[in-house]
């Protein structure tokens, strides 16, 4: 569950409007790159509501929203779960009032909250000091002893201000997404419940309209194994570059096209109502569980038409 924390200090500079707007676009793209890996688990915490942010001195967020090409980014950001202030991410009853974080001598509450919670800090890359995938902070913590002193330590916090910064954190983000996905799958008992979570758990995968019926008919014993297989397909397409891998992604399990003699069984109505061949497939236990889909090279994903008992059996 990636918890993102906006670095309020990166919104306190003075810069020309065009530069501020470019920086905001880069940061929002970075936030959405994280959400792409874990849509269900990603939260963005800020000092104030997102729609009330000041991106720089005298530059409200509305000025960015009104620039060409930002409407889709803004709507996608609004669909994320956003919370404020930063302390909403802290454990109940905890204030961390005995800890302070500084960067270049400035107090940085957002960066500190990211470090305290093991999250990821995000900044507008207006100043060069925020244009990095990690930041070093000075942490001062009051000591609980008779002297009443404090201890200073240098700490590092994960950070992103551009989409390319997110690339360095992908293994960490994906580990968290996998753990969150497994936790969600643990409690599922019906295929309908799995279907209802498809957009949150498997945001890169597509499904035909009639696939919902197949999910609804899944026996309980197949629900979690089918979900785990969907997770592997999600991970495979997330790394897929059809220019380098023109045939298929690098699969995480045994995936292959159907034999020639069985392809007649693999025709299903597509999203536009046309019947198409969905001959790529994978198995899931207990046998004979099977899932059928077709690759969409131009969209760098796949579309699932069937899940259930092996066709023809």
Coordinates of C-alpha atoms in Angstrom, one line a residue:
X1 CA 0.0 0.0 0.0
X2 CA 2.0 3.0 -1.2
X3 CA 1.3 6.0 1.0
X4 CA 2.4 9.2 -0.8
X5 CA 3.1 12.4 1.0
X6 CA 3.3 15.8 -0.7
X7 CA 6.4 17.8 0.3
X8 CA 4.8 21.2 1.2
X9 CA 8.2 22.9 0.9
X10 CA 8.3 22.3 -2.8
X11 CA 5.1 24.4 -3.1
X12 CA 6.5 27.5 -1.4
X13 CA 8.8 28.8 -4.1
X14 CA 8.6 31.8 -6.5
X15 CA 8.7 30.8 -10.1
X16 CA 7.1 31.8 -13.4
X17 CA 3.7 30.3 -14.1
X18 CA 4.8 28.1 -17.0
X19 CA 7.6 26.5 -15.0
X20 CA 5.2 25.8 -12.1
X21 CA 2.6 24.2 -14.3
X22 CA 5.3 22.0 -16.0
X23 CA 6.5 20.9 -12.5
X24 CA 3.0 20.1 -11.4
X25 CA 2.3 18.0 -14.5
X26 CA 5.5 16.0 -13.9
X27 CA 4.6 15.4 -10.2
X28 CA 1.1 14.3 -11.0
X29 CA 2.4 11.9 -13.7
X30 CA 4.7 10.5 -11.0
X31 CA 1.8 10.0 -8.6
X32 CA -0.2 8.3 -11.3
X33 CA 2.7 6.0 -12.2
X34 CA 2.6 4.7 -8.6
X35 CA -1.2 4.3 -8.7
X36 CA -0.8 2.3 -11.9
X37 CA 1.0 -0.4 -10.0
X38 CA -1.3 -0.4 -7.0
X39 CA -4.6 1.4 -7.7
X40 CA -6.4 0.0 -4.7
X41 CA -3.6 0.7 -2.2
X42 CA -2.3 4.1 -3.2
X43 CA -3.1 7.1 -1.0
X44 CA -2.0 10.7 -1.4
X45 CA -1.6 12.7 1.8
X46 CA -1.2 16.5 1.7
X47 CA -1.2 19.4 4.2
X48 CA -4.5 20.6 2.8
X49 CA -7.1 19.4 0.4
X50 CA -5.7 18.8 -3.1
X51 CA -8.2 21.2 -4.7
X52 CA -7.0 24.0 -2.4
X53 CA -3.3 23.6 -2.9
X54 CA -1.0 26.5 -3.7
X55 CA 1.7 25.2 -6.1
X56 CA 3.9 28.3 -5.6
X57 CA 3.5 31.8 -4.1
X58 CA 0.5 33.3 -5.8
X59 CA -0.1 30.3 -8.0
X60 CA -3.2 28.3 -7.0
X61 CA -3.8 24.8 -8.4
X62 CA -6.7 26.2 -10.4
X63 CA -4.2 27.9 -12.7
X64 CA -2.6 24.6 -13.5
X65 CA -6.0 22.9 -14.0
X66 CA -6.9 25.5 -16.6
X67 CA -3.9 24.9 -18.8
X68 CA -4.1 22.7 -22.0
X69 CA -3.6 19.0 -21.5
X70 CA -4.1 18.8 -17.8
X71 CA -7.8 18.0 -17.5
X72 CA -7.4 14.2 -17.8
X73 CA -4.5 14.3 -15.3
X74 CA -6.6 16.3 -12.8
X75 CA -9.6 14.0 -13.1
X76 CA -7.4 10.9 -12.6
X77 CA -5.8 12.6 -9.5
X78 CA -9.3 13.3 -8.1
X79 CA -10.3 9.7 -8.5
X80 CA -7.4 8.7 -6.2
X81 CA -7.9 8.5 -2.5
X82 CA -6.5 11.7 -1.1
X83 CA -6.4 12.7 2.6
X84 CA -5.2 15.6 4.7
X85 CA -3.4 16.5 6.8
X86 CA -0.3 14.3 6.8
X87 CA -1.0 13.0 10.4
X88 CA -4.1 11.1 9.0
X89 CA -1.6 8.4 8.0
X90 CA -0.3 8.0 11.5
X91 CA -1.4 5.2 13.8
X92 CA -4.4 6.1 16.0
X93 CA -3.3 8.2 19.0
X94 CA 0.3 8.8 17.7
X95 CA 1.4 12.4 16.9
X96 CA 5.2 12.0 16.7
X97 CA 5.5 15.3 18.4
X98 CA 8.9 14.4 19.7
X99 CA 10.4 14.1 16.2
X100 CA 11.3 16.8 13.6
X101 CA 12.8 16.5 10.2
X102 CA 14.7 19.1 8.3
X103 CA 16.2 19.4 4.7
X104 CA 18.7 22.1 4.0
X105 CA 17.8 23.6 7.4
X106 CA 14.1 23.8 6.6
X107 CA 11.4 21.9 8.6
X108 CA 9.8 19.4 6.2
X109 CA 6.6 17.8 7.7
X110 CA 5.6 15.9 4.5
X111 CA 9.0 14.4 4.0
X112 CA 9.1 13.5 7.6
X113 CA 5.7 11.8 7.5
X114 CA 6.9 9.8 4.6
X115 CA 9.9 8.5 6.5
X116 CA 8.0 7.9 9.7
X117 CA 5.4 5.7 7.9
X118 CA 7.7 4.0 5.4
X119 CA 6.0 5.8 2.5
X120 CA 7.1 7.7 -0.6
X121 CA 7.5 11.5 -0.7
X122 CA 6.5 13.5 -3.8
X123 CA 7.5 17.1 -4.7
X124 CA 7.1 19.6 -7.5
X125 CA 10.5 19.7 -9.3
X126 CA 10.7 23.4 -9.4
X127 CA 13.9 23.6 -7.4
X128 CA 16.9 21.3 -8.3
X129 CA 17.0 20.0 -4.7
X130 CA 13.7 18.2 -5.2
X131 CA 14.6 16.7 -8.5
X132 CA 15.8 13.3 -7.1
X133 CA 14.6 9.8 -6.4
X134 CA 15.8 9.9 -2.8
X135 CA 16.4 12.7 -0.3
X136 CA 18.6 12.9 2.8
X137 CA 17.0 14.4 5.9
X138 CA 18.2 15.4 9.3
X139 CA 16.0 13.8 12.0
X140 CA 15.9 15.3 15.5
X141 CA 14.3 13.2 18.2
X142 CA 13.8 14.2 21.8
X143 CA 15.5 11.7 24.2
X144 CA 13.4 10.1 26.9
X145 CA 16.0 10.4 29.7
X146 CA 16.9 12.6 32.6
X147 CA 19.1 15.0 30.5
X148 CA 16.2 15.8 28.2
X149 CA 18.4 16.2 25.2
X150 CA 17.9 15.3 21.6
X151 CA 19.6 13.0 19.0
X152 CA 20.4 14.0 15.4
X153 CA 20.6 11.4 12.7
X154 CA 20.7 11.5 8.9
X155 CA 18.0 9.4 7.2
X156 CA 17.0 8.7 3.6
X157 CA 13.5 8.9 2.3
X158 CA 12.1 7.5 -0.9
X159 CA 11.1 10.3 -3.2
X160 CA 9.7 11.1 -6.7
X161 CA 9.1 14.3 -8.6
X162 CA 9.0 12.8 -12.1
X163 CA 7.8 9.5 -13.5
X164 CA 11.4 8.3 -14.1
X165 CA 12.0 8.6 -10.4
X166 CA 9.2 6.1 -9.8
X167 CA 11.0 3.6 -11.9
X168 CA 13.7 3.2 -9.2
X169 CA 11.1 2.3 -6.6
X170 CA 9.0 -0.2 -8.7
X171 CA 10.3 -3.3 -7.0
X172 CA 9.3 -1.9 -3.6
X173 CA 5.9 -0.7 -4.9
X174 CA 5.2 -4.1 -6.5
X175 CA 6.1 -6.0 -3.4
X176 CA 3.6 -3.9 -1.5
X177 CA 1.0 -4.4 -4.2
X178 CA 1.5 -8.1 -4.2
X179 CA 1.1 -8.3 -0.4
X180 CA -2.1 -6.1 -0.6
X181 CA -3.5 -8.2 -3.4
X182 CA -2.9 -11.4 -1.5
X183 CA -4.5 -10.0 1.5
X184 CA -7.6 -9.0 -0.5
X185 CA -7.8 -12.5 -2.2
X186 CA -7.6 -14.2 1.2
X187 CA -11.1 -13.3 2.2
X188 CA -12.9 -13.8 -1.2
X189 CA -15.4 -16.6 -1.4
X190 CA -17.2 -15.9 -4.7
X191 CA -16.3 -15.2 -8.2
X192 CA -18.7 -12.2 -8.1
X193 CA -16.6 -10.7 -5.3
X194 CA -13.5 -11.2 -7.4
X195 CA -15.2 -9.6 -10.4
X196 CA -16.2 -6.6 -8.4
X197 CA -12.5 -6.0 -7.3
X198 CA -11.1 -6.5 -10.8
X199 CA -10.4 -2.7 -11.5
X200 CA -8.7 -2.3 -8.1
X201 CA -6.6 -5.4 -8.1
X202 CA -5.9 -5.8 -11.8
X203 CA -6.2 -2.3 -13.3
X204 CA -4.2 -3.2 -16.5
X205 CA -6.3 -6.1 -17.5
X206 CA -9.4 -6.0 -19.7
X207 CA -12.5 -8.2 -19.7
X208 CA -15.3 -8.9 -22.1
X209 CA -18.8 -8.1 -20.9
X210 CA -19.8 -11.8 -20.9
X211 CA -16.8 -12.7 -18.7
X212 CA -18.8 -11.5 -15.7
X213 CA -21.1 -14.5 -16.1
X214 CA -18.2 -16.9 -16.1
X215 CA -16.8 -15.3 -12.9
X216 CA -20.2 -15.5 -11.2
X217 CA -20.3 -19.2 -11.9
X218 CA -16.8 -20.0 -10.3
X219 CA -16.9 -22.5 -7.5
X220 CA -15.4 -21.2 -4.3
X221 CA -12.4 -23.6 -4.6
X222 CA -11.4 -21.7 -7.8
X223 CA -11.9 -18.1 -6.6
X224 CA -8.5 -17.5 -5.0
X225 CA -6.4 -19.6 -7.5
X226 CA -8.1 -17.6 -10.4
X227 CA -7.3 -14.4 -8.6
X228 CA -3.7 -15.3 -8.1
X229 CA -3.4 -16.2 -11.8
X230 CA -4.9 -12.8 -12.7
X231 CA -2.3 -11.2 -10.5
X232 CA 0.5 -12.9 -12.5
X233 CA -1.1 -11.7 -15.8
X234 CA -1.3 -8.2 -14.4
X235 CA 2.4 -8.3 -13.5
X236 CA 3.4 -9.6 -16.9
X237 CA 1.6 -6.9 -18.9
X238 CA 2.9 -4.2 -16.6
X239 CA 6.4 -4.9 -17.9
X240 CA 5.5 -5.7 -21.5
X241 CA 7.1 -3.7 -24.3
X242 CA 5.7 -5.2 -27.6
X243 CA 8.5 -3.6 -29.6
X244 CA 11.1 -5.7 -27.7
X245 CA 8.7 -8.7 -27.1
X246 CA 6.6 -8.8 -30.2
X247 CA 5.0 -12.2 -29.5
X248 CA 4.0 -12.0 -25.9
X249 CA 5.0 -10.6 -22.4
X250 CA 7.4 -12.5 -20.1
X251 CA 4.8 -14.7 -18.4
X252 CA 5.0 -15.5 -14.6
X253 CA 3.4 -19.0 -15.1
X254 CA 2.7 -21.5 -17.9
X255 CA 0.9 -19.5 -20.5
X256 CA 0.5 -20.7 -24.1
X257 CA -1.8 -20.6 -27.2
X258 CA -4.3 -23.4 -27.6
X259 CA -3.6 -26.4 -29.9
X260 CA -4.9 -26.0 -33.4
X261 CA -7.4 -28.8 -33.0
X262 CA -9.0 -27.0 -29.9
X263 CA -9.1 -23.4 -31.2
X264 CA -12.7 -23.9 -32.5
X265 CA -13.7 -23.9 -28.8
X266 CA -12.0 -20.5 -28.1
X267 CA -14.3 -18.1 -29.9
X268 CA -16.1 -15.6 -27.7
X269 CA -18.0 -12.3 -28.1
X270 CA -15.6 -9.3 -27.8
X271 CA -16.4 -5.9 -26.3
X272 CA -17.8 -4.8 -29.6
X273 CA -20.0 -7.9 -29.9
X274 CA -17.8 -9.4 -32.7
X275 CA -16.8 -13.0 -32.2
X276 CA -13.0 -13.3 -31.9
X277 CA -10.4 -16.0 -31.0
X278 CA -9.2 -16.0 -27.4
X279 CA -6.8 -18.9 -27.7
X280 CA -4.1 -17.8 -25.2
X281 CA -4.7 -19.5 -21.9
X282 CA -3.4 -20.5 -18.5
X283 CA -4.4 -23.1 -16.0
X284 CA -5.2 -22.8 -12.3
X285 CA -5.6 -25.5 -9.6
X286 CA -7.5 -27.6 -8.9
X287 CA -7.6 -29.0 -12.4
X288 CA -9.2 -28.5 -14.8
X289 CA -9.4 -24.7 -14.1
X290 CA -8.6 -22.6 -17.1
X291 CA -8.6 -18.9 -18.3
X292 CA -8.8 -17.7 -21.9
X293 CA -7.7 -14.3 -23.3
X294 CA -6.3 -12.6 -26.3
X295 CA -3.3 -10.2 -26.5
X296 CA -3.8 -6.5 -27.4
X297 CA -0.3 -5.5 -28.6
X298 CA -1.3 -2.0 -29.5
X299 CA -2.7 -1.4 -26.0
X300 CA 0.1 -3.4 -24.2
X301 CA -2.4 -5.6 -22.3
X302 CA -4.7 -8.6 -22.7
X303 CA -8.5 -9.1 -22.6
X304 CA -10.0 -12.0 -20.7
X305 CA -13.2 -13.7 -22.1
X306 CA -13.4 -16.9 -20.1
X307 CA -12.6 -18.4 -16.7
X308 CA -13.8 -21.7 -15.4
X309 CA -13.6 -25.4 -16.4
X310 CA -11.4 -26.4 -19.3
X311 CA -13.4 -26.0 -22.5
X312 CA -14.8 -29.2 -23.8
X313 CA -14.3 -31.1 -20.6

